[in-house]
XYZ file of C-alpha atoms in Angstrom:
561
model
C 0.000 0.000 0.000
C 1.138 3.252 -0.758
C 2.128 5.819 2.086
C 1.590 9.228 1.985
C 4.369 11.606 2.841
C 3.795 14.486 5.205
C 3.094 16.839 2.493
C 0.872 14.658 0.907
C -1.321 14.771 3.761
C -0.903 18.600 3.556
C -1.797 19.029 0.373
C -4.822 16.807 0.792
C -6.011 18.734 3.848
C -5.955 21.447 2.130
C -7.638 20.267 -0.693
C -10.767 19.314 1.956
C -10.460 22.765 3.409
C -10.339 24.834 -0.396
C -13.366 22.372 -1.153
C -15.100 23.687 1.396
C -14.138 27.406 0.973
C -15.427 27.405 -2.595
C -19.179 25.763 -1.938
C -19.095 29.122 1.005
C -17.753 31.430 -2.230
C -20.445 29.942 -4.393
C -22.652 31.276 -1.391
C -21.558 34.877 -1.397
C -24.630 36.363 -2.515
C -26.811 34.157 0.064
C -27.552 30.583 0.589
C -30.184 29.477 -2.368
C -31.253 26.471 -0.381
C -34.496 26.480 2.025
C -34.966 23.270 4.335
C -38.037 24.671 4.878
C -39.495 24.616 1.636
C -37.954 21.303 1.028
C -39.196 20.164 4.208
C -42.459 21.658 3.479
C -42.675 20.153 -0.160
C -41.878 16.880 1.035
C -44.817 16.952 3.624
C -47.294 18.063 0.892
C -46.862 14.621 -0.592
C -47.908 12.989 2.402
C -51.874 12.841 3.670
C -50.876 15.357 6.580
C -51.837 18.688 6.806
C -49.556 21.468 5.366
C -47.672 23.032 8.419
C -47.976 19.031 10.479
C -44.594 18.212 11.370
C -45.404 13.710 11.131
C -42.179 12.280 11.677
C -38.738 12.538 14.051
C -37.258 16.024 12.794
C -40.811 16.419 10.487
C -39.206 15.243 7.304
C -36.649 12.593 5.740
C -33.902 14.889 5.660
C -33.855 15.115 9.632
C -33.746 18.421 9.224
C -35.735 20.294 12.607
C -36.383 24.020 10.332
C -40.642 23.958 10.286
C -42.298 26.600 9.040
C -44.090 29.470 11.709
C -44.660 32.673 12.640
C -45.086 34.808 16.227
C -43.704 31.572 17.972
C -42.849 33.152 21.450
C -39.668 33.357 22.970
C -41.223 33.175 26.227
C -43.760 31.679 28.030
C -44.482 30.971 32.049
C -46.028 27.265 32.556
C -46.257 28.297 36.408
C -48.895 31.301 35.141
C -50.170 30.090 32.103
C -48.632 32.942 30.243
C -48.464 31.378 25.745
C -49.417 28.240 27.284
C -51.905 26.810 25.011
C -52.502 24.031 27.174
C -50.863 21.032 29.043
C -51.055 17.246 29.749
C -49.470 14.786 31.780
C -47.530 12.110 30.617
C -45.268 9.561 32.587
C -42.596 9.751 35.214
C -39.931 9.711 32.836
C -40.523 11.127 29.013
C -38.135 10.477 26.150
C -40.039 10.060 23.705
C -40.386 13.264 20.769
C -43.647 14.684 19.942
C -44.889 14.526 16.197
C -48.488 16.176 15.073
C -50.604 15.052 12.283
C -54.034 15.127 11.193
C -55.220 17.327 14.322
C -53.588 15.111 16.462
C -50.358 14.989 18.694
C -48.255 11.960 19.698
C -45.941 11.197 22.043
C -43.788 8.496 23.887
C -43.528 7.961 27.576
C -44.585 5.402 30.521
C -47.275 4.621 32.478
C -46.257 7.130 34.881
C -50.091 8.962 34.801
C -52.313 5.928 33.767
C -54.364 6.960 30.796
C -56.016 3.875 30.143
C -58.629 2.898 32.937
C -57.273 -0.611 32.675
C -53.705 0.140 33.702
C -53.777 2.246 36.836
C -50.395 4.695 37.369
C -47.455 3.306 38.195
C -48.051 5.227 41.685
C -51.101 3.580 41.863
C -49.569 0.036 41.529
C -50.187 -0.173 37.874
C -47.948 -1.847 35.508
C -44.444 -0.568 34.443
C -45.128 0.144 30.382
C -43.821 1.719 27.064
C -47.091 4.199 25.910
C -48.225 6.140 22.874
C -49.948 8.508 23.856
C -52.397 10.607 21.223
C -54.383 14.201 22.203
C -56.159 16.668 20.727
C -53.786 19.551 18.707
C -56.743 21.467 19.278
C -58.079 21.220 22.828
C -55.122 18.829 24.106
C -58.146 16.117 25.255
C -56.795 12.476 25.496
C -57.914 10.435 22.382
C -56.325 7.097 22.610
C -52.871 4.756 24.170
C -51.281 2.046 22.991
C -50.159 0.096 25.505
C -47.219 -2.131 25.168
C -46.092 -4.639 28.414
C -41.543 -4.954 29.636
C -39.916 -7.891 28.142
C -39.198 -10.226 30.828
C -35.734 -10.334 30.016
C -36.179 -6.653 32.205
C -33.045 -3.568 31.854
C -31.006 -6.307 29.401
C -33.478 -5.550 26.647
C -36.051 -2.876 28.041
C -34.847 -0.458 30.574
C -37.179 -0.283 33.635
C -39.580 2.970 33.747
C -37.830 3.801 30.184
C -40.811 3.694 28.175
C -41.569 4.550 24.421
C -38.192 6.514 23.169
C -39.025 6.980 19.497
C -41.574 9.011 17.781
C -44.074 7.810 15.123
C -44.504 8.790 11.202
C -47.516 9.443 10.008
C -49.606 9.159 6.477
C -53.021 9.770 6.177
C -54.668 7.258 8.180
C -52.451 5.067 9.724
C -48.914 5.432 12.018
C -45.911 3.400 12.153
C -43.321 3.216 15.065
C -41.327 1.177 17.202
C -42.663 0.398 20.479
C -40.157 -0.864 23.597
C -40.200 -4.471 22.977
C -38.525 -4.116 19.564
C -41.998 -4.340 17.846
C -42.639 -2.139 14.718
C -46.159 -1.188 14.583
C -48.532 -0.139 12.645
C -51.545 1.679 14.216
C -54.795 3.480 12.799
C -54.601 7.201 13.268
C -57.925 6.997 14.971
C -57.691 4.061 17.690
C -61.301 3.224 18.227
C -62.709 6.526 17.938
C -63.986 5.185 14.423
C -65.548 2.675 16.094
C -63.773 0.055 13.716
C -61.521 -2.595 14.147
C -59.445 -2.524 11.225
C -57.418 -5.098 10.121
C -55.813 -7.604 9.628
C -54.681 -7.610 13.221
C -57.981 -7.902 15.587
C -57.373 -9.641 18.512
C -56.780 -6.671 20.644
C -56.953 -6.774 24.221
C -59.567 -3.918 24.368
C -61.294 -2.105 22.029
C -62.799 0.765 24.458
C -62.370 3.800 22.633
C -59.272 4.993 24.331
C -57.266 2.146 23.237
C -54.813 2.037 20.579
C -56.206 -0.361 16.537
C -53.027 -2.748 15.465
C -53.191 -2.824 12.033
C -50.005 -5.089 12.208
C -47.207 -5.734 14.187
C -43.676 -6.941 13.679
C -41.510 -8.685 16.266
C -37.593 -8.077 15.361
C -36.760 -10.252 18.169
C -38.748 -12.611 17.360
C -38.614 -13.105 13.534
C -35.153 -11.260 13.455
C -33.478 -12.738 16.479
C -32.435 -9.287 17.638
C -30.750 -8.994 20.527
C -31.495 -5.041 21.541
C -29.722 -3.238 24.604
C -31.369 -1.840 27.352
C -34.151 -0.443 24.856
C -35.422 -0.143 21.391
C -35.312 3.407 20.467
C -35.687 3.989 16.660
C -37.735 6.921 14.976
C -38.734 5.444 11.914
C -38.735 7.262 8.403
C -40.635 5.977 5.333
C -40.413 7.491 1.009
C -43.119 5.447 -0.620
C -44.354 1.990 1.117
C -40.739 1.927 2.280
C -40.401 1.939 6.055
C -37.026 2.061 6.784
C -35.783 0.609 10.433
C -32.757 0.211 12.908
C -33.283 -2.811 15.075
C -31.309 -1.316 18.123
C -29.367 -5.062 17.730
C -26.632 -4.822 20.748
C -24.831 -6.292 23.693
C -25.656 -8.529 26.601
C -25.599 -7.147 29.693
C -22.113 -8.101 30.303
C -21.494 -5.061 27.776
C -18.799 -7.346 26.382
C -20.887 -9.990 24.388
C -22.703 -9.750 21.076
C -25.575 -12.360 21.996
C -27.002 -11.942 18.025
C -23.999 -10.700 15.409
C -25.788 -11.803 12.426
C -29.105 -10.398 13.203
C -29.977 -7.759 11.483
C -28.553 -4.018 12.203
C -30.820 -2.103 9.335
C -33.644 -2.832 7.346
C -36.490 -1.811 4.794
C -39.775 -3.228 4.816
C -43.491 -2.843 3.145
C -45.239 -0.397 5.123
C -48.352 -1.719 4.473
C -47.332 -5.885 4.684
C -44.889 -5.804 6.676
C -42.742 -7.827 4.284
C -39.473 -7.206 4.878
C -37.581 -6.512 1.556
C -33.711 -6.272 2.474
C -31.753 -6.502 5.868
C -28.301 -5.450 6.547
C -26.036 -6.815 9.822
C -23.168 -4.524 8.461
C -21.854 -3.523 12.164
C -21.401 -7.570 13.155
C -19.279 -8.161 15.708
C -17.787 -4.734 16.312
C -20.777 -3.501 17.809
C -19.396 -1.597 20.395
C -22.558 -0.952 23.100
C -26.156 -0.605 21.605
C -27.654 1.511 17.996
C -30.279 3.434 18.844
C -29.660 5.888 15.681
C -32.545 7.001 13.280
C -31.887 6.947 9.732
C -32.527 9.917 7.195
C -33.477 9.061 3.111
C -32.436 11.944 0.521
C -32.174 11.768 -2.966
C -28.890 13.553 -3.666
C -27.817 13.686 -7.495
C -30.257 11.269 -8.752
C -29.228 8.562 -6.162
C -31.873 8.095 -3.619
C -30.058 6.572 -0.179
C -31.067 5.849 3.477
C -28.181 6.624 5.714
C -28.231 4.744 9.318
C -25.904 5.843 11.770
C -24.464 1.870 13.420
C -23.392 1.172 16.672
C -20.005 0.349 15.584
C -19.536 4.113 14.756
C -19.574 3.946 11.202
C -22.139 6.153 8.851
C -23.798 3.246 6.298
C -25.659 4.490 3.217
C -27.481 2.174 1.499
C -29.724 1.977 -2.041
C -33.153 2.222 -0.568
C -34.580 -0.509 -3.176
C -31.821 -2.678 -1.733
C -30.128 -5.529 -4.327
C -33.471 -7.261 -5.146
C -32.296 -10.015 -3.674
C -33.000 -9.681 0.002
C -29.787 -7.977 1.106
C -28.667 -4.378 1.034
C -26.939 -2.396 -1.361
C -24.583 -0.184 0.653
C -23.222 2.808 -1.244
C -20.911 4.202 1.240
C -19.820 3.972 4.595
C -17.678 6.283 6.547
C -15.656 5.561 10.107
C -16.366 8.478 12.669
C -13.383 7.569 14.722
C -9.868 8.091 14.682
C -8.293 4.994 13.554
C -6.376 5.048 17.357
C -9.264 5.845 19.058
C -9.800 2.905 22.149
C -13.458 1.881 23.022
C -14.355 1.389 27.040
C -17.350 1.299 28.440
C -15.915 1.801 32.207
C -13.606 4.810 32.046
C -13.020 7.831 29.307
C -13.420 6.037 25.626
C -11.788 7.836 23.175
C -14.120 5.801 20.314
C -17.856 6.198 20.135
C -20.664 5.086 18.455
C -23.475 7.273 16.543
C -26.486 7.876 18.680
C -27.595 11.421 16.848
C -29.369 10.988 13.904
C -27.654 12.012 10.488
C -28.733 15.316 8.826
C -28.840 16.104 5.017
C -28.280 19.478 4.115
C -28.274 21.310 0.657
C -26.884 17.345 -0.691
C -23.866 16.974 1.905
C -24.742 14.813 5.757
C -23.740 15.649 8.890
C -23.704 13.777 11.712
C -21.530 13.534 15.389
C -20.400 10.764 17.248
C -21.575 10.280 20.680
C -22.861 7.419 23.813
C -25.061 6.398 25.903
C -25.575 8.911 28.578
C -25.451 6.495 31.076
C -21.588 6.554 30.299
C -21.045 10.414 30.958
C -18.859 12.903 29.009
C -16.427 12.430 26.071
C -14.727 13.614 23.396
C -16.610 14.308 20.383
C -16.378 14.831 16.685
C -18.894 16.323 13.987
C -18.180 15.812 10.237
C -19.488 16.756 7.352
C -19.553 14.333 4.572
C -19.840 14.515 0.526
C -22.165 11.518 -0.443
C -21.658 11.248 -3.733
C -18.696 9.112 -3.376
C -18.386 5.653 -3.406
C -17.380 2.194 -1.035
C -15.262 3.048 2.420
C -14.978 7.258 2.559
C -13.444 7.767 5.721
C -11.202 10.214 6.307
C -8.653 7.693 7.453
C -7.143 4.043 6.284
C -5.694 2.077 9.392
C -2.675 -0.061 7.835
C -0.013 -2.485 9.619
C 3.863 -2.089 10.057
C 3.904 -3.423 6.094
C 1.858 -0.987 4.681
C -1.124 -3.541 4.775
C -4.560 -2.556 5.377
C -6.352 -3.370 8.264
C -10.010 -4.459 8.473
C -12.295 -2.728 10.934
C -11.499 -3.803 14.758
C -14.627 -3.728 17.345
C -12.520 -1.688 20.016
C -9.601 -0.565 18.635
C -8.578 -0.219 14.910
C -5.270 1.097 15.163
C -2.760 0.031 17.929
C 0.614 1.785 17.053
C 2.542 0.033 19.712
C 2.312 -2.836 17.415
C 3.671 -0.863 14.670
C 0.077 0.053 13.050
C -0.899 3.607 11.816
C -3.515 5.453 10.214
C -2.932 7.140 6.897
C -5.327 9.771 4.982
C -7.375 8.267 3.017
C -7.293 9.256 -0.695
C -11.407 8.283 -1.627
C -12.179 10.771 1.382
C -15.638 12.529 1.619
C -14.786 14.603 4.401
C -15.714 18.275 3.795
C -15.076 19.301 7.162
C -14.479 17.908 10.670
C -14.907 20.231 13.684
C -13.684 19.005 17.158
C -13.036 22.566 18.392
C -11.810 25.625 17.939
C -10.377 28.759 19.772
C -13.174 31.062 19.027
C -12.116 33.413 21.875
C -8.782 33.782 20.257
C -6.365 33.148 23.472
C -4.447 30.839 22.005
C -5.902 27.246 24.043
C -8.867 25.867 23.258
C -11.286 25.930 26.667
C -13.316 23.691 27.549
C -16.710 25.079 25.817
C -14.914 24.884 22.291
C -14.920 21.863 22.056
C -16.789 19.732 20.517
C -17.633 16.624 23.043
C -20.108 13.404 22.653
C -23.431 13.943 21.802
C -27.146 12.669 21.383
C -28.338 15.491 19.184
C -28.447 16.105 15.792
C -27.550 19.369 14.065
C -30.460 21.494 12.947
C -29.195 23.465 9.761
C -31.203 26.917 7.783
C -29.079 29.854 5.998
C -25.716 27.790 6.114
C -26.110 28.061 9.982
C -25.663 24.790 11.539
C -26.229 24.596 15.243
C -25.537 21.177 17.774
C -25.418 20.894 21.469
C -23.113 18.261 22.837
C -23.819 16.417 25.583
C -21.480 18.723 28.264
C -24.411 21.041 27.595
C -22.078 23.049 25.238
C -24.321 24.385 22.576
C -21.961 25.294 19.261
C -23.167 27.674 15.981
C -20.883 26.832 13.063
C -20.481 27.512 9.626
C -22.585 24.419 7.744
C -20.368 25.063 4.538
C -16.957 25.359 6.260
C -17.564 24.217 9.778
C -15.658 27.425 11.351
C -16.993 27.576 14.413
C -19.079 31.547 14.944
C -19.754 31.398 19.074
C -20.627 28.827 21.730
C -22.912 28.695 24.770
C -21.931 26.798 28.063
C -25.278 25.776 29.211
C -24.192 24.183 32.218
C -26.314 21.254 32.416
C -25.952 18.167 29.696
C -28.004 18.421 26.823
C -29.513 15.007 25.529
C -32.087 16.736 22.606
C -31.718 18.685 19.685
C -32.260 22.195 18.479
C -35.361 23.408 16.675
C -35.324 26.891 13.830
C -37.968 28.462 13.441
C -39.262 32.293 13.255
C -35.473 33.672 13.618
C -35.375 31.543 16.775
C -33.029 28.949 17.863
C -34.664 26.486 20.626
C -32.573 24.124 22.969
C -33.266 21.963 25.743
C -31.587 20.661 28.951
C -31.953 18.405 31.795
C -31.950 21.292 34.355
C -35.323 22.049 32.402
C -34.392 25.263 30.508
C -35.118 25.674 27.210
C -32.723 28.503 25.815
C -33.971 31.231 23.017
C -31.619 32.481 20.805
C -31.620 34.697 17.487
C -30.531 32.762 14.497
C -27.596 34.433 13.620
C -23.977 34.471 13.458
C -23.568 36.605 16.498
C -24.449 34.923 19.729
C -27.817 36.776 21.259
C -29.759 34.963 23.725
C -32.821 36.104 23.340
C -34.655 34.038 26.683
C -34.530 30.911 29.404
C -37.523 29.332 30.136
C -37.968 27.092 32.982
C -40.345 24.187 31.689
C -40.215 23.008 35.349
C -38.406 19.632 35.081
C -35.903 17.925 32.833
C -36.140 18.482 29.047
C -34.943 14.614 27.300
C -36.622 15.861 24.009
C -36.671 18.306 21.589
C -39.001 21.452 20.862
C -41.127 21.420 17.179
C -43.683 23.581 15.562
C -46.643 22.745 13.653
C -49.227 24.858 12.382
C -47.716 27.851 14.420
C -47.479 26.379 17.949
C -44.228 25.454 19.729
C -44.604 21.737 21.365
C -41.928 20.784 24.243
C -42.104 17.539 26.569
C -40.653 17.577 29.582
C -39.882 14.851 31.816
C -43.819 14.297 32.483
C -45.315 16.630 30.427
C -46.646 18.015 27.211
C -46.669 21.523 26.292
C -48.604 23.458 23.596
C -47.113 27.145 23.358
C -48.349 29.850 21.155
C -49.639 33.403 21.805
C -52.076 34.057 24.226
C -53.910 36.506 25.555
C -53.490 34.598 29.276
């Protein structure tokens, strides 16, 4: 294999960094691209109404830029002041809001005990995962579905944890992944129609505040999935193509794979529930759980669904798979420095991809991050080119020979044995921020860099914003990735940000959500105390700001209160 001198590797970097200079130059008289009105064109396709906001991040893009206008900045849920109304939900709420057809849906646990048949958890009711469904209009309960632990218990489904990923919704009917690694299909109506559609009828109830199974697939069942601790997906669908991550992991020994070939990724019939292709690309070198989401883009012609995999590699794959029954991957792109070391007890330096990846104006980003549980790390955010083919990372690990090496669960690199990384000359990397010294005094402090994270960037006007999970909230440069300002928030952030109105919106788990203008310059605009931890993040539909807390829904919009 051939070894790049020094000023190869200079002239390369620099080659990444001019790339990226001229797509900001071919900006100069504005940014010509509008996630909104992509996002908004996209949704007019669907049976949703214009300004609904049905899926994880509203759209297939992942993109959290809705459309609205007079969304306050502030709001009092002690006084009532813009609260539109509010609703209980469980103990514990991580779980993101989506709204659809006048209705708005949300994970959590049995915490408040909707359904007259399971009492509250305080009540000695059963510990469960719930989708919940209200009114936009009024916020009235309409309807639960109800899903019972595994009895494997935290192995496979985390005690109290509940439903962690949001629906997507077309027209009638809802599709998401419930806590016991079951993808479900649901009518939009429950028994409110006073139907029991099928072909699924052998519901436990049918009162009208239940939950309709149109069908339901078991991954560990028909898969053999092995999921950690939870199943946590947020599905996204482009035609009858659901697209899924099976959250395939660990035992609880956090060192054993208990089901390596069962599937990582997969696409399926949305209305069958055939499952078309599968994909167990991460294997062995799994390194904890995958509880990523993917995104689907069509970017020059080539549609793709990108998953983010638990062995901290970016897949994209043809969406239409080989025909066959297996993917067709397209690219795939290591998010780790070759040397990087995974741990789970102490300070890992290599980390798998929670956040969910982004497309922006045809390029993804996406940062590397772990489970909370685990605490603080470093961090990395890249932006990546996916028009290129096969392995794009910016990095080749090769032996003391000049060999490559094939990807290692823990460690890919180990240069006491003589091994190194080397650039890699099929690269997509357009830019890769870990920090920088913003302040200009020559170190780079603690709040410039970049560290682990759970969210996902939110991008509009070539402004890309990300909180890490320090509670470091960073505005960067989408084209170049130079970094404009950062905000210590002082309390880890495990949700993303939302634009909308010339407003930037961030959670954290003290329970602020921060306001600030979307701009280059740093102006926070207000902190508002949503009165317990925020897990989630904020969206608009139709004009009104939604937040969950840690046992509550929110409905925010101007009001006269």
């Amino acid at each position: 294999m051939r070894i790049r001198t020094p000023l190869m590797t200079a002239a390369i970097l620099f080659g990444t960094v001019l790339a990226a200079r001229m797509l900001l130059v071919a900006q100069e008289d504005g940014p010509s691209y509008d996630p909104t009105a992509a996002a908004l064109a996209e949704i007019a396709s669907l049976d949703v109404g214009e300004g609904d906001w049905p899926q994880f991040f509203g759209w297939t893009n992942r993109n959290n830029t809705p459309a609205g206008e007079n969304i306050p900045a502030e709001w009092n849920v002690d006084s009532g002041e813009n609260v539109l109304w509010t609703q209980p939900l469980g103990t514990q709420t991580y779980g993101n809001a989506i709204v659809a057809n006048g209705k708005v849906i949300v994970g959590t646990n049995n915490g408040h005990g909707w359904v007259p048949r399971f009492p509250a958890r305080s009540e000695g009711g059963p510990d469960l995962g719930c989708l919940v469904c209200f009114d936009e209009a009024t916020g009235d309960f309409l309807w639960q579905h109800s899903s019972t632990k595994l009895p494997q218990g935290l192995v496979n489904d985390w005690p109290e944890m509940g439903v962690c990923a949001a629906p997507f919704v077309d027209g009638d009917r809802l599709w998401y992944v419930n806590n016991r690694g079951e993808v479900c299909c649901l009518d939009l109506d429950g028994f409110l129609d006073g139907e029991n559609d099928g072909p699924f009828t052998a519901e436990d109830s049918t009162a009208k505040n239940e939950a309709d199974v149109i069908w339901i697939y078991d991954m560990m069942g028909e898969m053999g999935v092995s999921q950690h601790n939870m199943c946590s997906c947020s599905v996204t669908c482009y035609g009858d193509l659901l697209f899924v991550c099976t959250s395939n992991g660990v035992d609880e020994s956090h060192v054993n794979i208990p089901a390596p070939d069962a599937p990582s990724f997969f696409a399926m019939n949305r209305d069958t529930a055939e499952v078309l292709w599968t994909d167990k690309s991460p294997g062995t070198n799994i390194l904890h759980g995958q509880w990523s989401s993917p995104a689907y883009a069509e970017i020059d012609g080539q549609a793709q669904v990108i998953f983010g995999g638990g062995d901290g590699w970016i897949y994209s794959f043809d969406p239409l798979g080989d025909g066959a029954g297996n993917s067709k991957l397209l690219w795939k792109f290591d998010a780790n420095p070759k040397t990087s070391l995974y741990s789970v007890r102490g300070r890992s330096t290599r980390n798998h991809i929670i956040a969910t990846p982004v497309v922006y104006d045809g390029l993804v980003y996406v940062a590397v991050g772990e489970d909370p549980e685990h605490g603080e790390g470093n961090g990395h955010l890249w932006c990546i080119d996916p028009t290129k083919e096969g392995d794009v990372s910016a990095e080749l690990a090769v032996d003391a020979d000049g060999n490559e090496i094939p990807p290692r669960r823990l460690q890919c690199v180990d240069e006491s044995a003589g091994e190194m990384a080397t650039p890699h000359q099929n690269t997509a990397v357009v830019w890769h921020f870990t920090g920088t010294d913003v302040n200009g005094n020559m170190k780079l402090d603690y709040e410039e860099e970049m560290h682990r994270s759970c969210g996902t960037v939110a991008i509009k006007d070539d402004i890309l914003y990300i909180a890490d999970f320090s509670g470091v909230f960073h505005c960067l440069d989408a084209r170049t990735g130079e970094a404009y300002w950062n905000y210590d928030m002082f309390s880890q952030a495990w949700g993303s940000p939302l634009i909308v109105d010339g407003k930037v919106y961030i959670g954290n788990e003290v329970g602020s959500i921060l306001v600030f203008e979307h701009s280059k310059e740093m102006n926070m605009l207000a902190e508002n105390d949503m009165g317990n931890s925020v897990f989630s993040t904020p969206i608009v539909a139709n004009n009104v700001l939604y937040i969950t807390n840690k046992n509550e829904l929110i409905a925010i919009g101007q009001s006269e209160r």
